[in-house]
């Protein structure tokens, strides 16, 4: 751990050095937070994957292979990167990318889509290797990136209280459990809240476990074909979405919680994983934002240097669940959506509050941060690219107009202590 300008900087260590520290750094809270992050990854985005696969008429075997591929890719990259940088680096599949596939897979053949996946993965890998992504992220003011992150997280915080209206008998006990645990045992607040939620859901008869059947996945290899139409109509949008709507917010999450991890190796690693797993159905692996924010906060561990255990745990759960493919998806589908919404929102409270504070900490950048925040929460989508990217663009333009010239990007500002 080093300190630079008041910011805690996590310096990459040799992997074997980190491996030796895992037993001493292990904590139950970090493992549970990793489990919650995995649950959130499967609970919502996986339903979009089902929708896209069924709309394209894909077989259950191909769908299970798709789930296996994105799970294995996310799991391996989580574990490798978290150990390498001793940082809770969380990867996942792209939710906006899955939304894009809902319509695109009805237009292009599946082998053509696989070819487009490979094209997107190659471009992302080259962007990571070239260092272009690292340069771009360096020149975007931190207030803007943290405002974008706050905009992404806001809906999850709001959903906690929306769930009170839909299922108050479940939401209220979980909220009160979280508040009391936060006062007397903050480290285990999320863990205890999850347990209370599961018990209450069981007592209410809201756990639908009857249709869950266990079976291992047999990965299906699809020989790719390369179509110019699919590359332009699917490959390029997937690449833009992964870089702009996923990797950029993912880097912002790490920075917001005090981790100055170089973006290049992270983007390169996810690009390579995407390339290798594309023939098995994976449209791409990228840095996570929402689930990353769950693992990088104090709920994982009070000690900033020991939260990487949550990243390793998240990766481990990905690998386990991925081996069972669609079966594990049915397990998460059996949980009440209100339980998932409440536990995800409560786990993100600390990250949301710290992002808001950091976004407004610089007086000269408050309006540009506000514009970023408002555009991000608007939910607009232009050209298939989500609101997070357009919030980033709007904030940068506002910042340049209000501050007069590009030189302001390069002025080194004094940073406060991290709020993670």
Short mmCIF file of C-alpha atoms in Angstrom, two decimals:
data_model
loop_
_atom_site.label_atom_id
_atom_site.label_comp_id
_atom_site.label_asym_id
_atom_site.label_seq_id
_atom_site.Cartn_x
_atom_site.Cartn_y
_atom_site.Cartn_z
CA UNK A 1 0.00 0.00 0.00
CA UNK A 2 1.31 3.41 -1.00
CA UNK A 3 0.01 6.94 -0.56
CA UNK A 4 0.00 9.44 -3.41
CA UNK A 5 -1.52 12.86 -2.98
CA UNK A 6 -3.69 11.62 -0.14
CA UNK A 7 -5.05 8.68 -2.13
CA UNK A 8 -4.40 5.11 -1.09
CA UNK A 9 -2.86 3.28 -4.02
CA UNK A 10 -2.85 -0.52 -4.22
CA UNK A 11 0.32 -1.62 -5.99
CA UNK A 12 0.27 -4.98 -7.82
CA UNK A 13 2.11 -7.72 -6.02
CA UNK A 14 3.54 -10.98 -7.24
CA UNK A 15 0.72 -13.55 -7.34
CA UNK A 16 2.57 -16.06 -5.16
CA UNK A 17 3.05 -13.37 -2.52
CA UNK A 18 -0.70 -12.74 -2.47
CA UNK A 19 -1.49 -16.46 -2.32
CA UNK A 20 0.51 -16.76 0.90
CA UNK A 21 -1.57 -13.97 2.47
CA UNK A 22 -5.00 -15.40 1.64
CA UNK A 23 -5.39 -17.53 4.82
CA UNK A 24 -4.53 -14.55 7.05
CA UNK A 25 -6.72 -12.15 5.06
CA UNK A 26 -9.71 -14.50 4.83
CA UNK A 27 -12.99 -13.24 6.32
CA UNK A 28 -16.54 -14.58 6.28
CA UNK A 29 -17.93 -11.12 5.50
CA UNK A 30 -15.86 -10.92 2.31
CA UNK A 31 -17.02 -14.36 1.19
CA UNK A 32 -20.69 -13.52 1.84
CA UNK A 33 -20.34 -10.23 -0.02
CA UNK A 34 -18.80 -12.17 -2.92
CA UNK A 35 -21.83 -14.49 -2.85
CA UNK A 36 -24.22 -11.54 -2.88
CA UNK A 37 -22.39 -10.03 -5.84
CA UNK A 38 -22.74 -13.33 -7.70
CA UNK A 39 -26.44 -13.52 -6.86
CA UNK A 40 -27.00 -10.02 -8.20
CA UNK A 41 -25.15 -10.94 -11.41
CA UNK A 42 -27.42 -13.92 -12.01
CA UNK A 43 -30.69 -12.54 -10.68
CA UNK A 44 -31.40 -9.83 -13.25
CA UNK A 45 -29.05 -9.95 -16.26
CA UNK A 46 -29.43 -13.71 -16.68
CA UNK A 47 -33.15 -13.27 -17.33
CA UNK A 48 -32.19 -11.06 -20.30
CA UNK A 49 -29.90 -13.83 -21.54
CA UNK A 50 -32.84 -16.26 -21.39
CA UNK A 51 -35.01 -13.78 -23.30
CA UNK A 52 -32.37 -13.32 -26.01
CA UNK A 53 -31.76 -17.07 -26.37
CA UNK A 54 -35.41 -18.00 -26.53
CA UNK A 55 -36.16 -15.20 -29.01
CA UNK A 56 -33.40 -16.55 -31.28
CA UNK A 57 -34.75 -20.08 -30.98
CA UNK A 58 -31.56 -21.47 -29.39
CA UNK A 59 -31.74 -24.93 -27.84
CA UNK A 60 -31.54 -25.51 -24.10
CA UNK A 61 -28.09 -27.08 -24.60
CA UNK A 62 -26.76 -23.98 -26.36
CA UNK A 63 -28.32 -21.74 -23.70
CA UNK A 64 -26.70 -23.79 -20.92
CA UNK A 65 -23.36 -23.54 -22.76
CA UNK A 66 -23.81 -19.76 -23.01
CA UNK A 67 -24.37 -19.52 -19.26
CA UNK A 68 -21.39 -21.82 -18.64
CA UNK A 69 -19.12 -19.69 -20.84
CA UNK A 70 -19.96 -16.33 -19.25
CA UNK A 71 -19.77 -17.86 -15.76
CA UNK A 72 -16.40 -19.56 -16.31
CA UNK A 73 -14.96 -16.45 -17.99
CA UNK A 74 -16.14 -14.19 -15.18
CA UNK A 75 -14.96 -16.60 -12.50
CA UNK A 76 -11.44 -17.10 -13.84
CA UNK A 77 -10.86 -13.41 -14.53
CA UNK A 78 -12.18 -12.44 -11.07
CA UNK A 79 -9.82 -14.85 -9.35
CA UNK A 80 -6.74 -14.16 -11.47
CA UNK A 81 -7.04 -10.36 -11.41
CA UNK A 82 -7.99 -10.15 -7.72
CA UNK A 83 -4.94 -12.22 -6.78
CA UNK A 84 -2.59 -10.46 -9.19
CA UNK A 85 -3.47 -6.92 -8.03
CA UNK A 86 -4.61 -7.82 -4.50
CA UNK A 87 -7.72 -5.82 -5.30
CA UNK A 88 -11.41 -6.87 -5.43
CA UNK A 89 -11.67 -6.86 -9.22
CA UNK A 90 -15.09 -8.12 -10.29
CA UNK A 91 -15.91 -9.09 -13.85
CA UNK A 92 -19.20 -10.13 -15.41
CA UNK A 93 -21.11 -10.20 -18.64
CA UNK A 94 -22.58 -7.04 -20.10
CA UNK A 95 -26.21 -6.33 -19.24
CA UNK A 96 -26.52 -3.67 -22.02
CA UNK A 97 -24.84 -6.18 -24.31
CA UNK A 98 -27.44 -8.81 -23.41
CA UNK A 99 -30.20 -6.27 -24.12
CA UNK A 100 -28.61 -5.62 -27.51
CA UNK A 101 -28.69 -9.37 -28.24
CA UNK A 102 -32.45 -9.60 -27.61
CA UNK A 103 -33.09 -7.94 -30.96
CA UNK A 104 -29.84 -8.73 -32.79
CA UNK A 105 -29.99 -12.52 -32.47
CA UNK A 106 -33.28 -12.52 -34.36
CA UNK A 107 -31.54 -10.81 -37.30
CA UNK A 108 -28.24 -12.70 -37.57
CA UNK A 109 -27.53 -16.43 -37.54
CA UNK A 110 -25.92 -17.73 -34.37
CA UNK A 111 -22.60 -18.63 -36.10
CA UNK A 112 -22.50 -15.08 -37.53
CA UNK A 113 -23.16 -13.73 -34.04
CA UNK A 114 -20.25 -15.83 -32.70
CA UNK A 115 -18.03 -14.26 -35.38
CA UNK A 116 -19.17 -10.80 -34.25
CA UNK A 117 -18.35 -11.75 -30.63
CA UNK A 118 -14.82 -12.70 -31.70
CA UNK A 119 -14.39 -9.43 -33.60
CA UNK A 120 -15.51 -7.43 -30.55
CA UNK A 121 -13.16 -9.39 -28.26
CA UNK A 122 -10.17 -8.79 -30.55
CA UNK A 123 -10.82 -5.04 -30.67
CA UNK A 124 -11.23 -4.81 -26.88
CA UNK A 125 -8.01 -6.76 -26.36
CA UNK A 126 -6.10 -4.43 -28.69
CA UNK A 127 -7.54 -1.37 -26.89
CA UNK A 128 -6.29 -2.78 -23.60
CA UNK A 129 -2.85 -3.71 -24.91
CA UNK A 130 -2.33 -0.36 -26.64
CA UNK A 131 -2.95 1.57 -23.41
CA UNK A 132 -5.50 3.82 -25.11
CA UNK A 133 -8.17 3.04 -22.53
CA UNK A 134 -5.78 3.89 -19.68
CA UNK A 135 -4.94 7.26 -21.27
CA UNK A 136 -8.60 8.09 -21.80
CA UNK A 137 -9.58 7.28 -18.20
CA UNK A 138 -6.65 9.33 -16.85
CA UNK A 139 -7.95 12.55 -18.40
CA UNK A 140 -11.58 12.29 -17.30
CA UNK A 141 -12.08 14.19 -13.99
CA UNK A 142 -12.79 11.86 -11.07
CA UNK A 143 -15.82 13.90 -10.02
CA UNK A 144 -17.45 13.02 -13.34
CA UNK A 145 -16.70 9.32 -13.16
CA UNK A 146 -17.93 9.07 -9.56
CA UNK A 147 -21.09 11.00 -10.52
CA UNK A 148 -21.65 8.47 -13.30
CA UNK A 149 -21.21 5.68 -10.78
CA UNK A 150 -23.68 7.32 -8.38
CA UNK A 151 -26.20 7.56 -11.21
CA UNK A 152 -25.80 3.87 -11.94
CA UNK A 153 -26.19 2.90 -8.27
CA UNK A 154 -29.13 5.21 -7.51
CA UNK A 155 -31.83 2.94 -8.92
CA UNK A 156 -30.61 0.09 -6.72
CA UNK A 157 -30.93 2.26 -3.62
CA UNK A 158 -34.41 3.38 -4.66
CA UNK A 159 -35.48 -0.21 -5.30
CA UNK A 160 -34.95 -1.00 -1.62
CA UNK A 161 -37.89 1.22 -0.73
CA UNK A 162 -39.95 0.38 -3.81
CA UNK A 163 -39.83 -3.22 -2.59
CA UNK A 164 -41.53 -2.08 0.62
CA UNK A 165 -44.64 -1.35 -1.42
CA UNK A 166 -44.61 -4.66 -3.29
CA UNK A 167 -43.71 -6.99 -0.40
CA UNK A 168 -43.47 -5.08 2.90
CA UNK A 169 -43.54 -8.27 5.00
CA UNK A 170 -40.16 -9.19 3.50
CA UNK A 171 -38.58 -5.78 2.85
CA UNK A 172 -39.24 -4.18 6.26
CA UNK A 173 -37.61 -6.92 8.40
CA UNK A 174 -34.56 -6.84 6.13
CA UNK A 175 -34.26 -3.04 6.32
CA UNK A 176 -34.59 -2.95 10.12
CA UNK A 177 -32.14 -5.84 10.45
CA UNK A 178 -29.64 -3.92 8.34
CA UNK A 179 -30.04 -0.71 10.39
CA UNK A 180 -29.64 -2.40 13.77
CA UNK A 181 -26.76 -4.56 12.56
CA UNK A 182 -25.11 -1.50 11.02
CA UNK A 183 -25.07 0.13 14.45
CA UNK A 184 -23.86 -2.81 16.55
CA UNK A 185 -22.13 -5.12 14.04
CA UNK A 186 -21.53 -3.18 10.82
CA UNK A 187 -19.12 -5.72 9.38
CA UNK A 188 -21.83 -8.40 9.26
CA UNK A 189 -24.79 -6.14 8.46
CA UNK A 190 -25.23 -7.44 4.93
CA UNK A 191 -24.67 -11.07 5.98
CA UNK A 192 -27.31 -10.91 8.73
CA UNK A 193 -29.74 -9.10 6.45
CA UNK A 194 -29.41 -11.81 3.81
CA UNK A 195 -30.07 -14.54 6.38
CA UNK A 196 -33.13 -12.72 7.73
CA UNK A 197 -34.41 -12.26 4.18
CA UNK A 198 -34.07 -15.98 3.40
CA UNK A 199 -35.82 -16.99 6.64
CA UNK A 200 -38.69 -14.52 6.13
CA UNK A 201 -39.09 -15.55 2.47
CA UNK A 202 -39.29 -19.19 3.56
CA UNK A 203 -41.91 -18.41 6.24
CA UNK A 204 -43.94 -16.44 3.70
CA UNK A 205 -43.81 -19.33 1.27
CA UNK A 206 -42.02 -17.22 -1.35
CA UNK A 207 -39.12 -19.63 -2.03
CA UNK A 208 -40.13 -21.55 -5.16
CA UNK A 209 -37.66 -24.44 -5.04
CA UNK A 210 -39.91 -27.20 -6.43
CA UNK A 211 -38.76 -26.88 -10.05
CA UNK A 212 -35.03 -26.80 -9.33
CA UNK A 213 -33.15 -29.78 -10.82
CA UNK A 214 -29.41 -30.32 -10.64
CA UNK A 215 -27.41 -31.21 -13.76
CA UNK A 216 -23.94 -30.46 -15.10
CA UNK A 217 -23.37 -28.49 -18.30
CA UNK A 218 -21.90 -29.99 -21.44
CA UNK A 219 -20.37 -27.00 -23.32
CA UNK A 220 -21.40 -26.69 -26.97
CA UNK A 221 -18.80 -25.43 -29.47
CA UNK A 222 -20.19 -23.34 -32.34
CA UNK A 223 -17.98 -22.84 -35.38
CA UNK A 224 -17.94 -19.08 -36.09
CA UNK A 225 -18.71 -17.52 -39.43
CA UNK A 226 -17.81 -13.96 -40.26
CA UNK A 227 -20.41 -11.71 -41.83
CA UNK A 228 -19.74 -8.04 -42.53
CA UNK A 229 -23.34 -7.20 -41.65
CA UNK A 230 -23.05 -8.96 -38.27
CA UNK A 231 -19.69 -7.37 -37.52
CA UNK A 232 -21.05 -3.87 -38.24
CA UNK A 233 -24.50 -4.38 -36.75
CA UNK A 234 -23.53 -6.46 -33.72
CA UNK A 235 -19.74 -6.67 -33.24
CA UNK A 236 -19.03 -2.92 -33.21
CA UNK A 237 -21.99 -2.02 -30.92
CA UNK A 238 -20.98 -4.82 -28.52
CA UNK A 239 -17.44 -3.46 -28.41
CA UNK A 240 -18.61 0.11 -27.74
CA UNK A 241 -21.07 -1.02 -25.08
CA UNK A 242 -18.43 -3.10 -23.29
CA UNK A 243 -15.87 -0.28 -23.22
CA UNK A 244 -18.21 2.64 -22.56
CA UNK A 245 -21.07 1.20 -20.51
CA UNK A 246 -19.20 -1.50 -18.58
CA UNK A 247 -15.42 -1.04 -18.39
CA UNK A 248 -15.53 2.73 -17.81
CA UNK A 249 -17.96 2.47 -14.85
CA UNK A 250 -15.98 -0.54 -13.59
CA UNK A 251 -12.79 1.52 -13.40
CA UNK A 252 -14.76 4.30 -11.71
CA UNK A 253 -15.89 1.89 -8.98
CA UNK A 254 -12.30 0.92 -8.23
CA UNK A 255 -11.13 4.55 -8.14
CA UNK A 256 -14.06 5.62 -5.96
CA UNK A 257 -13.01 3.11 -3.31
CA UNK A 258 -9.33 4.06 -3.42
CA UNK A 259 -7.92 1.47 -5.83
CA UNK A 260 -5.65 2.95 -8.50
CA UNK A 261 -5.44 -0.25 -10.56
CA UNK A 262 -4.15 0.26 -14.13
CA UNK A 263 -7.06 -0.21 -16.58
CA UNK A 264 -4.97 -1.65 -19.42
CA UNK A 265 -4.26 -5.12 -17.97
CA UNK A 266 -7.85 -5.45 -16.75
CA UNK A 267 -9.35 -4.67 -20.16
CA UNK A 268 -6.78 -6.88 -21.92
CA UNK A 269 -7.49 -9.85 -19.65
CA UNK A 270 -11.25 -9.64 -20.10
CA UNK A 271 -10.74 -9.26 -23.85
CA UNK A 272 -8.67 -12.45 -24.03
CA UNK A 273 -11.23 -14.33 -21.93
CA UNK A 274 -14.00 -13.11 -24.24
CA UNK A 275 -12.04 -14.28 -27.27
CA UNK A 276 -11.45 -17.79 -25.91
CA UNK A 277 -15.03 -18.34 -24.77
CA UNK A 278 -16.90 -16.75 -27.68
CA UNK A 279 -17.27 -20.07 -29.61
CA UNK A 280 -19.10 -21.50 -26.58
CA UNK A 281 -21.69 -18.71 -26.65
CA UNK A 282 -20.20 -15.92 -24.54
CA UNK A 283 -20.86 -12.47 -26.06
CA UNK A 284 -18.15 -10.97 -23.85
CA UNK A 285 -16.63 -10.63 -20.39
CA UNK A 286 -15.98 -7.16 -19.00
CA UNK A 287 -15.39 -5.26 -15.77
CA UNK A 288 -18.46 -5.11 -13.56
CA UNK A 289 -19.78 -1.93 -11.97
CA UNK A 290 -22.78 -2.76 -9.76
CA UNK A 291 -21.43 -6.03 -8.42
CA UNK A 292 -17.96 -4.52 -8.10
CA UNK A 293 -19.33 -1.77 -5.89
CA UNK A 294 -20.74 -4.44 -3.58
CA UNK A 295 -17.31 -6.03 -3.14
CA UNK A 296 -15.12 -2.90 -2.91
CA UNK A 297 -16.94 -1.29 0.02
CA UNK A 298 -16.53 -1.63 3.79
CA UNK A 299 -19.16 -4.38 3.92
CA UNK A 300 -16.52 -6.74 2.49
CA UNK A 301 -13.91 -5.85 5.13
CA UNK A 302 -12.98 -2.73 7.14
CA UNK A 303 -9.38 -3.12 5.97
CA UNK A 304 -8.97 -1.74 2.46
CA UNK A 305 -6.20 -4.24 1.67
CA UNK A 306 -8.21 -7.36 2.53
CA UNK A 307 -11.27 -6.85 0.35
CA UNK A 308 -9.68 -8.77 -2.52
CA UNK A 309 -10.95 -11.91 -0.80
CA UNK A 310 -14.45 -10.85 -1.94
CA UNK A 311 -13.19 -10.84 -5.54
CA UNK A 312 -11.72 -14.32 -5.18
CA UNK A 313 -14.93 -15.57 -3.52
CA UNK A 314 -17.08 -14.04 -6.25
CA UNK A 315 -14.96 -15.79 -8.87
CA UNK A 316 -15.23 -19.09 -7.02
CA UNK A 317 -19.02 -18.88 -6.87
CA UNK A 318 -19.12 -18.04 -10.58
CA UNK A 319 -17.18 -21.23 -11.34
CA UNK A 320 -19.42 -23.38 -9.15
CA UNK A 321 -22.66 -21.97 -10.49
CA UNK A 322 -21.39 -22.01 -14.07
CA UNK A 323 -20.83 -25.76 -13.98
CA UNK A 324 -24.56 -26.19 -13.45
CA UNK A 325 -25.56 -23.63 -16.10
CA UNK A 326 -29.29 -23.09 -16.40
CA UNK A 327 -29.94 -25.14 -13.27
CA UNK A 328 -28.26 -22.55 -11.06
CA UNK A 329 -30.15 -19.81 -12.84
CA UNK A 330 -33.37 -21.52 -11.78
CA UNK A 331 -32.18 -21.43 -8.16
CA UNK A 332 -31.83 -17.66 -8.29
CA UNK A 333 -35.11 -17.38 -10.13
CA UNK A 334 -36.71 -19.18 -7.16
CA UNK A 335 -35.80 -16.32 -4.84
CA UNK A 336 -38.29 -13.44 -4.54
CA UNK A 337 -37.22 -10.50 -6.70
CA UNK A 338 -37.85 -8.23 -3.72
CA UNK A 339 -35.23 -10.11 -1.69
CA UNK A 340 -32.65 -9.61 -4.42
CA UNK A 341 -33.56 -5.94 -4.81
CA UNK A 342 -33.35 -5.18 -1.08
CA UNK A 343 -30.10 -7.02 -0.39
CA UNK A 344 -28.41 -5.54 -3.47
CA UNK A 345 -29.52 -2.01 -2.63
CA UNK A 346 -28.50 -2.20 1.03
CA UNK A 347 -25.12 -3.66 0.11
CA UNK A 348 -24.57 -0.65 -2.18
CA UNK A 349 -25.52 2.08 0.33
CA UNK A 350 -21.90 2.81 1.31
CA UNK A 351 -20.70 2.97 -2.29
CA UNK A 352 -23.59 5.22 -3.32
CA UNK A 353 -23.03 7.68 -0.48
CA UNK A 354 -19.26 7.85 -1.02
CA UNK A 355 -19.73 8.36 -4.76
CA UNK A 356 -22.13 11.27 -4.17
CA UNK A 357 -19.74 12.92 -1.72
CA UNK A 358 -16.74 12.56 -4.05
CA UNK A 359 -18.72 13.77 -7.06
CA UNK A 360 -19.54 17.04 -5.30
CA UNK A 361 -16.24 17.54 -3.45
CA UNK A 362 -14.71 19.89 -6.07
CA UNK A 363 -16.61 23.20 -6.27
CA UNK A 364 -15.57 23.92 -9.88
CA UNK A 365 -16.74 20.50 -11.05
CA UNK A 366 -20.08 20.26 -9.25
CA UNK A 367 -22.25 21.27 -12.20
CA UNK A 368 -20.51 18.95 -14.61
CA UNK A 369 -20.84 16.16 -12.03
CA UNK A 370 -24.54 17.01 -11.60
CA UNK A 371 -25.10 16.87 -15.37
CA UNK A 372 -23.36 13.49 -15.48
CA UNK A 373 -25.49 12.21 -12.61
CA UNK A 374 -28.79 13.42 -14.13
CA UNK A 375 -28.08 12.08 -17.62
CA UNK A 376 -27.02 8.72 -16.17
CA UNK A 377 -30.19 8.30 -14.11
CA UNK A 378 -32.33 9.37 -17.07
CA UNK A 379 -31.89 5.95 -18.61
CA UNK A 380 -31.57 7.29 -22.16
CA UNK A 381 -30.18 5.02 -24.86
CA UNK A 382 -28.85 6.35 -28.16
CA UNK A 383 -27.57 4.03 -30.85
CA UNK A 384 -27.78 1.08 -28.48
CA UNK A 385 -25.36 2.73 -26.03
CA UNK A 386 -26.63 3.21 -22.51
CA UNK A 387 -27.06 6.26 -20.32
CA UNK A 388 -23.80 5.76 -18.38
CA UNK A 389 -21.75 6.54 -21.49
CA UNK A 390 -23.84 9.56 -22.46
CA UNK A 391 -23.67 10.83 -18.88
CA UNK A 392 -19.88 10.64 -19.10
CA UNK A 393 -19.86 12.52 -22.43
CA UNK A 394 -22.31 15.18 -21.18
CA UNK A 395 -20.26 15.71 -18.02
CA UNK A 396 -16.99 16.11 -19.92
CA UNK A 397 -18.53 18.61 -22.36
CA UNK A 398 -20.04 20.59 -19.48
CA UNK A 399 -16.71 20.55 -17.66
CA UNK A 400 -14.84 21.88 -20.70
CA UNK A 401 -17.37 24.64 -21.34
CA UNK A 402 -17.49 25.83 -17.73
CA UNK A 403 -13.75 25.64 -17.15
CA UNK A 404 -12.77 27.28 -20.41
CA UNK A 405 -10.04 25.03 -21.82
CA UNK A 406 -8.66 21.53 -22.01
CA UNK A 407 -5.73 22.45 -19.77
CA UNK A 408 -7.98 21.99 -16.75
CA UNK A 409 -7.85 18.26 -17.42
CA UNK A 410 -4.15 18.19 -16.72
CA UNK A 411 -4.13 20.29 -13.55
CA UNK A 412 -3.25 18.06 -10.62
CA UNK A 413 -5.81 18.55 -7.87
CA UNK A 414 -5.38 17.86 -4.20
CA UNK A 415 -7.26 14.75 -3.26
CA UNK A 416 -8.97 13.98 0.00
CA UNK A 417 -8.67 10.71 1.86
CA UNK A 418 -10.66 7.91 0.18
CA UNK A 419 -14.18 7.42 1.39
CA UNK A 420 -14.09 3.66 0.92
#
